[in-house]
CSV table of C-alpha atoms and ligand atoms in Angstrom, one decimal:
chain,number,residue,atom,x,y,z
A,23,MET,CA,31.6,20.0,11.1
A,24,GLY,CA,29.2,19.9,14.0
A,25,ASN,CA,29.0,17.3,16.7
A,26,PRO,CA,28.3,13.8,15.3
A,27,LEU,CA,24.6,12.7,15.4
A,28,ARG,CA,24.5,9.6,17.6
A,29,VAL,CA,22.2,6.8,16.4
A,30,ALA,CA,20.9,3.5,17.9
A,31,ILE,CA,19.4,0.9,15.6
A,32,ALA,CA,16.8,-1.6,16.8
A,33,GLY,CA,16.5,-4.5,14.3
A,34,LEU,CA,19.2,-5.7,12.0
A,35,GLY,CA,17.2,-7.6,9.4
A,36,THR,CA,16.8,-6.6,5.8
A,37,VAL,CA,16.3,-2.9,6.5
A,38,GLY,CA,18.4,-2.6,9.6
A,39,ALA,CA,21.5,-4.3,8.0
A,40,GLY,CA,20.8,-2.2,4.8
A,41,THR,CA,20.8,1.0,6.9
A,42,VAL,CA,24.1,0.1,8.6
A,43,GLU,CA,25.6,-0.5,5.1
A,44,VAL,CA,24.4,2.8,3.6
A,45,LEU,CA,25.7,4.8,6.6
A,46,GLN,CA,29.1,2.9,6.5
A,47,ARG,CA,29.6,3.0,2.7
A,48,ASN,CA,28.3,6.6,2.1
A,49,GLY,CA,29.5,8.0,5.4
A,50,ASP,CA,31.6,10.8,4.0
A,51,LEU,CA,29.1,12.1,1.5
A,52,ILE,CA,26.4,11.9,4.1
A,53,ALA,CA,28.5,13.8,6.6
A,54,GLY,CA,29.2,16.4,3.9
A,55,ARG,CA,25.5,16.9,3.2
A,56,SER,CA,24.5,16.8,6.9
A,57,GLY,CA,27.2,19.1,8.1
A,58,ARG,CA,28.1,16.5,10.7
A,59,ALA,CA,29.0,12.8,10.9
A,60,ILE,CA,26.3,10.2,11.6
A,61,GLU,CA,27.6,7.7,14.1
A,62,ILE,CA,26.0,4.4,14.9
A,63,VAL,CA,26.6,3.9,18.6
A,64,ALA,CA,24.4,1.0,19.6
A,65,VAL,CA,22.4,-1.8,18.0
A,66,SER,CA,20.0,-4.5,19.0
A,67,ALA,CA,18.5,-7.7,17.4
A,68,ARG,CA,17.5,-11.1,18.7
A,69,SER,CA,20.7,-13.0,17.8
A,70,ARG,CA,24.1,-11.5,18.4
A,71,ALA,CA,25.8,-14.4,16.6
A,72,LYS,CA,23.9,-14.2,13.3
A,73,ASP,CA,26.0,-13.3,10.2
A,74,ARG,CA,24.4,-10.2,8.7
A,75,GLY,CA,27.0,-9.4,6.1
A,76,ILE,CA,27.9,-6.2,7.9
A,77,SER,CA,30.5,-5.3,10.6
A,78,LEU,CA,29.1,-4.4,14.0
A,79,ASP,CA,32.6,-3.6,15.4
A,80,GLY,CA,32.5,-0.6,17.7
A,81,PHE,CA,28.7,-0.7,18.3
A,82,ASP,CA,27.3,-1.3,21.8
A,83,TRP,CA,25.2,-4.5,21.7
A,84,TYR,CA,21.8,-4.6,23.5
A,85,ASN,CA,19.8,-7.8,23.8
A,86,ASP,CA,16.8,-5.6,24.9
A,87,PRO,CA,15.9,-2.9,22.3
A,88,VAL,CA,13.7,-1.1,24.8
A,89,ALA,CA,16.6,-0.7,27.3
A,90,MET,CA,18.7,0.6,24.4
A,91,ALA,CA,16.0,3.1,23.4
A,92,ARG,CA,15.9,4.3,27.0
A,93,ASN,CA,19.5,4.1,28.1
A,94,ALA,CA,21.9,4.4,25.1
A,95,ASP,CA,23.6,7.8,24.9
A,96,VAL,CA,22.1,8.6,21.5
A,97,ASP,CA,20.1,11.4,19.7
A,98,VAL,CA,18.1,9.1,17.4
A,99,CYS,CA,16.6,5.7,17.8
A,100,VAL,CA,15.8,3.8,14.6
A,101,GLU,CA,13.1,1.2,14.9
A,102,LEU,CA,13.4,-1.6,12.3
A,103,ILE,CA,11.9,-4.5,14.1
A,104,GLY,CA,8.4,-4.4,12.7
A,105,GLY,CA,5.0,-5.3,13.9
A,106,GLU,CA,2.1,-3.1,15.1
A,107,ASP,CA,2.7,-3.8,18.8
A,108,GLY,CA,5.2,-5.6,20.9
A,109,PRO,CA,8.9,-4.5,21.0
A,110,ALA,CA,8.5,-2.1,18.0
A,111,LYS,CA,5.9,0.0,19.8
A,112,ALA,CA,7.8,-0.2,23.1
A,113,VAL,CA,11.0,0.9,21.5
A,114,CYS,CA,9.3,4.0,19.9
A,115,GLU,CA,7.5,4.9,23.1
A,116,ALA,CA,10.7,4.5,25.2
A,117,ALA,CA,12.7,6.6,22.8
A,118,ILE,CA,10.2,9.4,22.7
A,119,ASP,CA,9.7,9.3,26.4
A,120,SER,CA,13.5,9.7,26.8
A,121,GLY,CA,13.6,12.7,24.4
A,122,ARG,CA,15.2,10.9,21.5
A,123,HIS,CA,14.1,11.3,17.9
A,124,VAL,CA,12.6,8.3,16.2
A,125,VAL,CA,13.0,7.0,12.7
A,126,THR,CA,10.9,3.9,11.7
A,127,ALA,CA,9.9,2.0,8.6
A,128,ASN,CA,7.0,0.4,10.4
A,129,LYS,CA,3.7,1.1,8.5
A,130,ALA,CA,1.8,-1.4,10.6
A,131,LEU,CA,2.7,0.4,13.8
A,132,LEU,CA,1.9,3.8,12.5
A,133,ALA,CA,-1.3,2.8,10.8
A,134,VAL,CA,-2.6,1.5,14.1
A,135,HIS,CA,-0.9,3.8,16.7
A,136,GLY,CA,0.3,6.7,14.5
A,137,ASN,CA,-2.0,9.3,16.1
A,138,GLU,CA,-0.9,8.7,19.7
A,139,LEU,CA,2.8,8.3,18.7
A,140,ALA,CA,2.7,11.6,16.7
A,141,ARG,CA,1.1,13.4,19.7
A,142,ALA,CA,3.7,12.0,22.1
A,143,ALA,CA,6.6,12.9,19.8
A,144,GLU,CA,5.4,16.4,19.3
A,145,ALA,CA,4.8,16.9,23.0
A,146,ALA,CA,8.3,15.7,23.7
A,147,GLY,CA,9.7,18.0,20.9
A,148,VAL,CA,11.2,15.1,18.9
A,149,SER,CA,10.8,14.0,15.3
A,150,LEU,CA,8.9,10.9,14.3
A,151,ASN,CA,10.1,10.2,10.7
A,152,TYR,CA,8.8,7.3,8.6
A,153,GLU,CA,9.7,7.9,4.9
A,154,ALA,CA,10.5,4.2,4.5
A,155,ALA,CA,7.1,3.1,5.7
A,156,ILE,CA,5.3,4.2,2.5
A,157,ALA,CA,6.5,2.9,-0.8
A,158,GLY,CA,10.0,2.1,0.3
A,159,GLY,CA,12.5,4.2,-1.6
A,160,ILE,CA,10.0,6.7,-3.0
A,161,PRO,CA,10.3,10.0,-1.1
A,162,ILE,CA,6.5,10.4,-1.0
A,163,VAL,CA,6.3,11.7,2.6
A,164,LYS,CA,8.7,14.5,1.7
A,165,ALA,CA,6.7,15.2,-1.5
A,166,LEU,CA,3.4,15.5,0.4
A,167,ARG,CA,4.8,17.2,3.6
A,168,GLU,CA,7.2,19.6,1.8
A,169,GLY,CA,7.2,19.7,-2.0
A,170,LEU,CA,3.4,19.9,-2.4
A,171,ALA,CA,2.8,21.8,0.9
A,172,GLY,CA,1.2,24.8,-1.0
A,173,ASN,CA,-1.4,22.6,-2.6
A,174,GLY,CA,-4.8,21.3,-1.5
A,175,ILE,CA,-4.5,17.6,-2.3
A,176,THR,CA,-7.5,16.4,-4.3
A,177,HIS,CA,-6.5,12.7,-4.7
A,178,VAL,CA,-3.7,10.4,-3.8
A,179,TYR,CA,-3.4,6.9,-5.1
A,180,GLY,CA,-0.9,4.3,-6.0
A,181,ILE,CA,0.5,0.9,-6.4
A,182,LEU,CA,1.6,0.4,-2.8
A,183,ASN,CA,2.5,-3.3,-2.6
A,184,GLY,CA,5.3,-4.7,-4.7
A,185,THR,CA,4.4,-8.3,-4.0
A,186,CYS,CA,0.9,-7.9,-5.5
A,187,ASN,CA,2.1,-5.9,-8.4
A,188,TYR,CA,4.7,-8.6,-9.1
A,189,ILE,CA,2.1,-11.3,-9.0
A,190,LEU,CA,-0.4,-9.5,-11.3
A,191,THR,CA,2.4,-8.7,-13.8
A,192,GLU,CA,3.7,-12.3,-13.9
A,193,MET,CA,0.2,-13.6,-14.3
A,194,ARG,CA,-0.4,-11.4,-17.3
A,195,GLU,CA,3.1,-11.7,-18.9
A,196,LYS,CA,3.5,-15.4,-18.4
A,197,ARG,CA,-0.1,-16.4,-18.6
A,198,LEU,CA,0.0,-18.2,-15.2
A,199,SER,CA,-2.6,-18.6,-12.5
A,200,TYR,CA,-2.5,-16.7,-9.3
A,201,GLU,CA,-1.7,-19.8,-7.3
A,202,THR,CA,1.3,-20.8,-9.6
A,203,VAL,CA,2.8,-17.3,-9.5
A,204,LEU,CA,2.3,-17.0,-5.7
A,205,GLU,CA,4.2,-20.3,-5.2
A,206,ASP,CA,7.0,-19.1,-7.5
A,207,ALA,CA,7.2,-15.8,-5.7
A,208,GLN,CA,7.4,-17.5,-2.4
A,209,LYS,CA,10.3,-19.7,-3.6
A,210,LEU,CA,12.1,-16.6,-4.9
A,211,GLY,CA,11.6,-14.7,-1.6
A,212,TYR,CA,9.3,-12.1,-3.2
A,213,ALA,CA,6.3,-13.2,-1.1
A,214,GLU,CA,6.2,-14.4,2.5
A,215,ALA,CA,5.4,-18.0,3.3
A,216,GLU,CA,2.3,-16.5,5.0
A,217,PRO,CA,1.3,-14.0,2.3
A,218,SER,CA,-2.0,-12.7,3.6
A,219,VAL,CA,-0.7,-9.2,4.8
A,220,ASP,CA,0.4,-8.6,1.2
A,221,VAL,CA,-2.1,-10.4,-1.0
A,222,ASP,CA,-5.2,-9.5,1.1
A,223,GLY,CA,-4.3,-5.8,0.7
A,224,ILE,CA,-3.5,-5.2,4.4
A,225,ASP,CA,0.0,-3.8,3.8
A,226,ALA,CA,-1.3,-1.5,1.1
A,227,ALA,CA,-4.1,-0.4,3.5
A,228,HIS,CA,-1.5,0.5,6.2
A,229,LYS,CA,0.4,2.7,3.7
A,230,LEU,CA,-2.8,4.3,2.4
A,231,ALA,CA,-4.0,5.2,5.9
A,232,LEU,CA,-0.7,7.1,6.3
A,233,LEU,CA,-0.9,8.8,2.9
A,234,ALA,CA,-4.5,9.9,3.5
A,235,SER,CA,-3.5,11.5,6.8
A,236,LEU,CA,-0.6,13.3,5.2
A,237,ALA,CA,-2.7,14.4,2.2
A,238,PHE,CA,-5.9,15.5,4.0
A,239,GLY,CA,-4.7,16.5,7.5
A,240,THR,CA,-7.0,13.8,9.0
A,241,THR,CA,-6.3,11.4,11.9
A,242,VAL,CA,-4.9,8.1,10.7
A,243,SER,CA,-7.9,5.8,10.4
A,244,PHE,CA,-6.7,2.4,9.2
A,245,ASP,CA,-10.0,0.7,10.3
A,246,ASP,CA,-11.9,2.9,7.8
A,247,VAL,CA,-9.8,1.7,4.8
A,248,TYR,CA,-12.1,-0.5,2.6
A,249,THR,CA,-9.7,-3.4,1.7
A,250,GLU,CA,-9.9,-6.2,-0.9
A,251,GLY,CA,-6.9,-8.2,-2.0
A,252,ILE,CA,-5.9,-10.0,-5.2
A,253,ARG,CA,-6.8,-13.6,-4.4
A,254,ARG,CA,-9.9,-13.6,-6.6
A,255,VAL,CA,-8.2,-12.1,-9.7
A,256,SER,CA,-8.2,-14.7,-12.4
A,257,LEU,CA,-6.2,-15.0,-15.6
A,258,GLN,CA,-9.5,-14.9,-17.4
A,259,ASP,CA,-10.2,-11.4,-16.0
A,260,ILE,CA,-6.7,-10.3,-16.8
A,261,ASP,CA,-7.2,-11.4,-20.4
A,262,TYR,CA,-10.6,-9.6,-20.7
A,263,ALA,CA,-9.0,-6.5,-19.2
A,264,GLU,CA,-6.3,-6.6,-21.9
A,265,GLU,CA,-8.9,-6.9,-24.6
A,266,PHE,CA,-10.9,-3.9,-23.3
A,267,GLY,CA,-7.8,-1.7,-23.0
A,268,TYR,CA,-7.2,-2.1,-19.3
A,269,ARG,CA,-4.6,-3.5,-16.9
A,270,ILE,CA,-5.6,-4.9,-13.5
A,271,LYS,CA,-3.7,-3.3,-10.6
A,272,LEU,CA,-4.1,-3.3,-6.9
A,273,LEU,CA,-4.5,0.4,-6.1
A,274,GLY,CA,-4.8,2.2,-2.9
A,275,SER,CA,-6.8,5.4,-3.3
A,276,ALA,CA,-7.8,8.2,-1.0
A,277,ARG,CA,-9.9,11.3,-1.7
A,278,MET,CA,-12.2,13.7,0.2
A,279,THR,CA,-15.7,13.5,-1.1
A,280,GLU,CA,-19.1,15.0,-0.2
A,281,HIS,CA,-19.8,11.7,1.6
A,282,GLY,CA,-16.6,11.9,3.7
A,283,LEU,CA,-13.0,10.5,3.4
A,284,GLU,CA,-12.8,7.7,0.8
A,285,GLN,CA,-9.9,5.3,1.6
A,286,ARG,CA,-9.9,2.2,-0.6
A,287,VAL,CA,-7.6,-0.7,-1.5
A,288,TYR,CA,-8.8,-3.0,-4.2
A,289,PRO,CA,-7.8,-4.6,-7.5
A,290,CYS,CA,-9.2,-2.5,-10.3
A,291,MET,CA,-9.0,-2.0,-14.1
A,292,VAL,CA,-7.0,1.1,-15.2
A,293,SER,CA,-6.7,2.3,-18.7
A,294,LYS,CA,-3.5,1.2,-20.5
A,295,THR,CA,-3.1,4.9,-21.5
A,296,ALA,CA,-2.7,5.8,-17.8
A,297,PRO,CA,1.0,6.0,-16.8
A,298,ILE,CA,0.4,3.9,-13.7
A,299,ALA,CA,-0.8,1.0,-15.8
A,300,HIS,CA,2.8,0.6,-16.9
A,301,VAL,CA,4.3,0.4,-13.4
A,302,GLU,CA,5.2,-3.3,-13.5
A,303,SER,CA,6.6,-6.1,-11.4
A,304,ALA,CA,7.8,-5.2,-7.9
A,305,TYR,CA,7.8,-1.5,-8.5
A,306,ASN,CA,5.6,0.9,-6.6
A,307,ALA,CA,4.2,4.3,-7.7
A,308,VAL,CA,2.2,7.0,-6.1
A,309,VAL,CA,0.3,9.8,-7.8
A,310,ALA,CA,-0.5,12.9,-5.8
A,311,CYS,CA,-2.9,15.4,-7.4
A,312,GLY,CA,-2.7,19.0,-6.1
A,313,ASP,CA,-5.1,21.9,-6.8
A,314,PHE,CA,-2.3,24.0,-8.3
A,315,VAL,CA,0.4,21.5,-9.3
A,316,ASP,CA,-2.0,19.0,-11.0
A,317,ASP,CA,-0.9,15.4,-11.1
A,318,THR,CA,2.6,14.4,-9.9
A,319,MET,CA,3.8,10.8,-10.1
A,320,TYR,CA,6.6,9.1,-8.2
A,321,GLN,CA,7.9,5.7,-9.1
A,322,GLY,CA,10.5,3.4,-7.6
A,323,ARG,CA,11.3,0.3,-5.7
A,324,GLY,CA,8.9,-0.1,-2.8
A,325,ALA,CA,10.9,-2.7,-0.8
A,326,GLY,CA,14.3,-4.3,-0.4
A,327,ALA,CA,17.3,-3.5,1.7
A,328,GLY,CA,18.8,-0.7,-0.5
A,329,PRO,CA,15.6,1.3,-1.3
A,330,THR,CA,14.2,1.1,2.1
A,331,ALA,CA,17.5,1.9,3.9
A,332,SER,CA,17.8,4.9,1.5
A,333,ALA,CA,14.6,6.3,2.9
A,334,VAL,CA,15.6,5.6,6.5
A,335,VAL,CA,18.9,7.4,6.0
A,336,ALA,CA,17.2,10.4,4.5
A,337,ASP,CA,15.1,10.7,7.6
A,338,ILE,CA,18.2,10.5,9.8
A,339,ILE,CA,19.9,13.2,7.7
A,340,ASP,CA,16.9,15.5,8.2
A,341,ILE,CA,17.4,15.2,11.9
A,342,ALA,CA,21.2,15.7,11.6
A,343,ARG,CA,20.4,18.9,9.6
A,344,GLY,CA,18.0,20.1,12.3
A,345,PHE,CA,15.1,19.9,10.0
A,346,ALA,CA,11.8,19.1,11.7
A,347,THR,CA,8.2,19.1,10.8
A,348,SER,CA,4.9,17.7,12.2
A,349,THR,CA,4.6,14.0,11.8
A,350,PHE,CA,1.6,14.2,9.5
A,351,GLY,CA,2.2,17.7,8.1
A,352,VAL,CA,0.1,19.6,10.7
A,353,PRO,CA,0.4,19.5,14.5
A,354,ALA,CA,-1.0,16.1,15.7
A,355,GLU,CA,-3.7,17.7,17.9
A,356,THR,CA,-5.1,19.6,14.9
A,357,LEU,CA,-5.6,16.5,12.7
A,358,GLN,CA,-9.3,16.3,11.8
A,359,GLN,CA,-11.4,13.3,12.6
A,360,VAL,CA,-13.7,12.9,9.6
A,361,THR,CA,-16.5,10.6,8.5
A,362,ALA,CA,-15.5,7.7,6.3
A,363,SER,CA,-17.3,7.4,3.0
A,364,PRO,CA,-18.8,3.9,2.8
A,365,ILE,CA,-17.9,1.7,-0.2
A,366,GLU,CA,-21.6,1.7,-1.1
A,367,ARG,CA,-21.2,5.3,-2.1
A,368,HIS,CA,-18.4,4.5,-4.6
A,369,HIS,CA,-19.3,5.9,-8.0
A,370,GLY,CA,-17.8,4.4,-11.1
A,371,ALA,CA,-18.0,1.9,-13.9
A,372,TYR,CA,-17.8,-1.9,-13.3
A,373,TYR,CA,-16.6,-5.0,-15.1
A,374,VAL,CA,-18.7,-8.0,-14.3
A,375,ARG,CA,-18.0,-11.6,-15.3
A,376,LEU,CA,-20.7,-14.2,-14.9
A,377,MET,CA,-20.4,-17.9,-15.5
A,378,VAL,CA,-23.8,-19.1,-16.8
A,379,ASP,CA,-25.5,-22.2,-18.0
A,380,ASP,CA,-26.2,-21.4,-21.6
A,381,GLN,CA,-30.0,-21.7,-21.6
A,382,PRO,CA,-32.5,-19.7,-23.7
A,383,GLY,CA,-33.6,-16.6,-21.8
A,384,VAL,CA,-30.5,-16.2,-19.6
A,385,ILE,CA,-29.3,-13.0,-21.2
A,386,ALA,CA,-32.8,-11.5,-20.9
A,387,ASP,CA,-32.8,-12.4,-17.1
A,388,ILE,CA,-29.4,-10.8,-16.6
A,389,SER,CA,-30.4,-7.7,-18.5
A,390,ALA,CA,-33.6,-7.4,-16.5
A,391,ALA,CA,-31.6,-7.4,-13.2
A,392,PHE,CA,-29.5,-4.4,-14.5
A,393,ARG,CA,-32.6,-2.6,-15.7
A,394,ASP,CA,-34.5,-3.1,-12.4
A,395,GLU,CA,-31.6,-1.5,-10.5
A,396,SER,CA,-31.1,1.3,-13.1
A,397,VAL,CA,-27.6,0.2,-13.9
A,398,SER,CA,-26.8,1.0,-17.5
A,399,ILE,CA,-24.9,-1.6,-19.5
A,400,GLU,CA,-22.1,-0.2,-21.7
A,401,SER,CA,-21.2,-3.6,-23.4
A,402,MET,CA,-22.1,-7.3,-23.0
A,403,LEU,CA,-20.0,-10.1,-24.4
A,404,GLN,CA,-20.8,-13.7,-24.7
A,405,ARG,CA,-18.4,-15.4,-27.1
A,406,ALA,CA,-18.4,-19.1,-26.2
A,407,ARG,CA,-21.4,-21.3,-26.6
A,408,SER,CA,-21.8,-24.7,-24.9
A,409,GLN,CA,-24.6,-27.1,-24.2
A,410,THR,CA,-22.6,-28.8,-21.4
A,411,GLU,CA,-20.3,-26.3,-19.7
A,412,ALA,CA,-20.8,-22.9,-18.1
A,413,VAL,CA,-19.8,-20.0,-20.3
A,414,PRO,CA,-18.6,-16.5,-19.4
A,415,VAL,CA,-20.8,-13.5,-20.0
A,416,VAL,CA,-18.8,-10.3,-19.5
A,417,ILE,CA,-20.5,-7.0,-18.9
A,418,ASN,CA,-19.1,-3.5,-18.6
A,419,THR,CA,-21.4,-0.9,-17.0
A,420,HIS,CA,-21.6,2.9,-17.3
A,421,ALA,CA,-20.8,4.7,-14.0
A,422,CYS,CA,-23.2,4.0,-11.2
A,423,GLU,CA,-23.3,3.9,-7.5
A,424,GLU,CA,-21.8,0.7,-5.9
A,425,ALA,CA,-25.0,0.1,-3.8
A,426,ALA,CA,-27.0,-0.3,-7.0
A,427,MET,CA,-24.3,-2.5,-8.6
A,428,ARG,CA,-24.3,-4.8,-5.5
A,429,ARG,CA,-28.1,-5.1,-5.5
A,430,THR,CA,-27.9,-6.0,-9.2
A,431,LEU,CA,-25.4,-8.7,-8.5
A,432,ASP,CA,-27.6,-10.1,-5.6
A,433,ARG,CA,-30.5,-10.4,-8.1
A,434,ILE,CA,-28.2,-12.1,-10.7
A,435,GLU,CA,-26.7,-14.5,-8.2
A,436,ALA,CA,-30.2,-15.7,-7.3
A,437,LEU,CA,-30.8,-16.8,-10.9
A,438,ASP,CA,-30.8,-20.6,-11.5
A,439,SER,CA,-28.5,-20.2,-14.6
A,440,ILE,CA,-25.7,-18.6,-12.6
A,441,VAL,CA,-23.2,-21.3,-11.6
A,442,GLU,CA,-20.6,-19.4,-9.6
A,443,GLU,CA,-20.3,-16.2,-7.5
A,444,PRO,CA,-20.1,-13.3,-10.0
A,445,THR,CA,-16.8,-11.5,-10.4
A,446,MET,CA,-16.9,-7.7,-10.1
A,447,ILE,CA,-13.9,-5.5,-10.7
A,448,ARG,CA,-14.1,-1.7,-10.5
A,449,ILE,CA,-13.0,0.3,-13.5
A,450,GLU,CA,-11.0,3.4,-12.3
A,451,SER,CA,-11.1,6.5,-14.5
A,452,LEU,CA,-7.6,7.8,-14.1
A,453,VAL,CA,-5.7,10.1,-16.5
B,29,NAP,N1,11.9,-5.5,4.0
B,29,NAP,C1,11.5,-4.5,3.3
B,29,NAP,O1,11.7,-4.4,2.1
B,29,NAP,C2,10.7,-3.4,4.0
B,29,NAP,C3,10.2,-2.3,3.2
B,29,NAP,C4,9.5,-1.3,3.8
B,29,NAP,C5,9.3,-1.3,5.2
B,29,NAP,N2,9.8,-2.4,5.9
B,29,NAP,C6,9.5,-2.4,7.3
B,29,NAP,O2,10.8,-2.3,8.0
B,29,NAP,C7,10.7,-3.0,9.2
B,29,NAP,C8,11.7,-4.1,9.3
B,29,NAP,O3,11.5,-5.0,8.2
B,29,NAP,P1,12.6,-6.1,7.8
B,29,NAP,O4,12.2,-6.7,6.5
B,29,NAP,O5,14.0,-5.6,7.9
B,29,NAP,O6,12.4,-7.2,8.9
B,29,NAP,P2,13.3,-8.5,9.3
B,29,NAP,O7,14.3,-8.8,8.2
B,29,NAP,O8,12.4,-9.5,9.8
B,29,NAP,O9,14.2,-7.9,10.5
B,29,NAP,C9,13.6,-7.7,11.8
B,29,NAP,C10,14.8,-7.5,12.8
B,29,NAP,O10,14.2,-7.3,14.1
B,29,NAP,C11,14.9,-8.0,15.0
B,29,NAP,N3,14.0,-8.4,16.1
B,29,NAP,C12,12.9,-9.0,16.1
B,29,NAP,N4,12.3,-9.1,17.4
B,29,NAP,C13,13.2,-8.5,18.2
B,29,NAP,C14,13.3,-8.2,19.5
B,29,NAP,N5,12.3,-8.6,20.4
B,29,NAP,N6,14.3,-7.5,20.0
B,29,NAP,C15,15.3,-7.1,19.2
B,29,NAP,N7,15.3,-7.3,17.9
B,29,NAP,C16,14.3,-8.0,17.4
B,29,NAP,C17,15.4,-9.3,14.3
B,29,NAP,O11,16.5,-9.9,15.0
B,29,NAP,P3,17.2,-11.2,14.4
B,29,NAP,O12,17.9,-10.7,13.1
B,29,NAP,O13,18.3,-11.5,15.4
B,29,NAP,O14,16.2,-12.2,14.2
B,29,NAP,C18,15.7,-8.7,12.9
B,29,NAP,O15,17.0,-8.2,12.9
B,29,NAP,C19,9.2,-3.6,9.3
B,29,NAP,O16,8.4,-2.7,10.0
B,29,NAP,C20,8.8,-3.6,7.8
B,29,NAP,O17,7.4,-3.5,7.7
B,29,NAP,C21,10.4,-3.4,5.3
């Protein structure tokens, strides 16, 4: 056995306490696999008195996690505080500056400051590992950085936020509204009291920005991720999707196109025959397509103490084994800065639901808007009829450019017979 690897942990919440538990409970098997023991030496959180369900006996306690990152006699500093700035960033910077390896689960921090942190870590000759930051327990960073390293990646996409997938699954299975499911999810602890980072797609966008950098060797460019959340997905649309053979999923998707790097997070319809359509509830999944390997899919729990700590510990074990690689798969200074492909260049089919006053001529007016923008209609459905209430008209298009689809909707929205903002959901063609 070699010398023990000495570790400090900043943040003892869900993931921090989970990490302590994995290292304590599986200590022997981890030491056997690493060739050396992994010893927690120091910890930091806000409240020393809080019961965390774990023993902190024998660990040095620091009130200030930055002082710990700088001064504790450790090889690795594990940052599990969270947040894109503040103490989390200061901890990582102090650890790198003091020549310590860093492990973090913090996607927000890396999505915003990943380029500079990666450069600093590589200049200092230390690792910056973040397996837990993308899709929790799924080892997708390892898959892209190691297992698929011989491939050019053509497309990477996935269900990257368990809260949104849980809400969409419950809406469909229990036939409940978005608002009702969100409220239940908050009571059960599956959604935050302030849910916007999840339901507005921001958390998925943080993860997608990291995936894109890993897959395409580009600088992390979170600001270029086009992001729409799930607040506007209605039960009615979920029902129509079912009827047409689709499921609605919040997908993050990145690919390199002739117009630049496409990075998108939005709710979309995916065929029920696609494996990802069947990833339900709080599960995450990532599909990485390589030019030689073809499609590979990884599925598992994207959050929670156990799955996330599992990924954190795997990163620590890599360091214990002496395994190191560039943060985003290539040296940080060689990451390419590329043009972002605007959403208007998106090319695909669309589902459109209009709520209309059922007057003579309304269908002709709607059809004319599509014709005038050269958007080809695949099917149009108007089932209900009413003299007094608005009725839905549902249209599926053939593939077209989003700019044309948006112009079509602008024309339609200006019609007197349209009583609410049209709903548009992209139809993804996935295998
Ligand atoms: N939860 C998940 O399932 C999950 C999944 C993937 C990634 N992540 C990421 O993992 C990280 C941690 O998430 P979490 O869910 O474990 O968060 P959490 O439960 O809120 O825990 C945060 C911890 O940080 C400590 N902390 C906050 N401010 C501090 C400060 N100024 N100094 C020292 N300690 C401070 C807190 O101390 P007290 O306990 O004393 O308040 C707490 O122990 C985040 O980046 C998150 O995005 C989480």
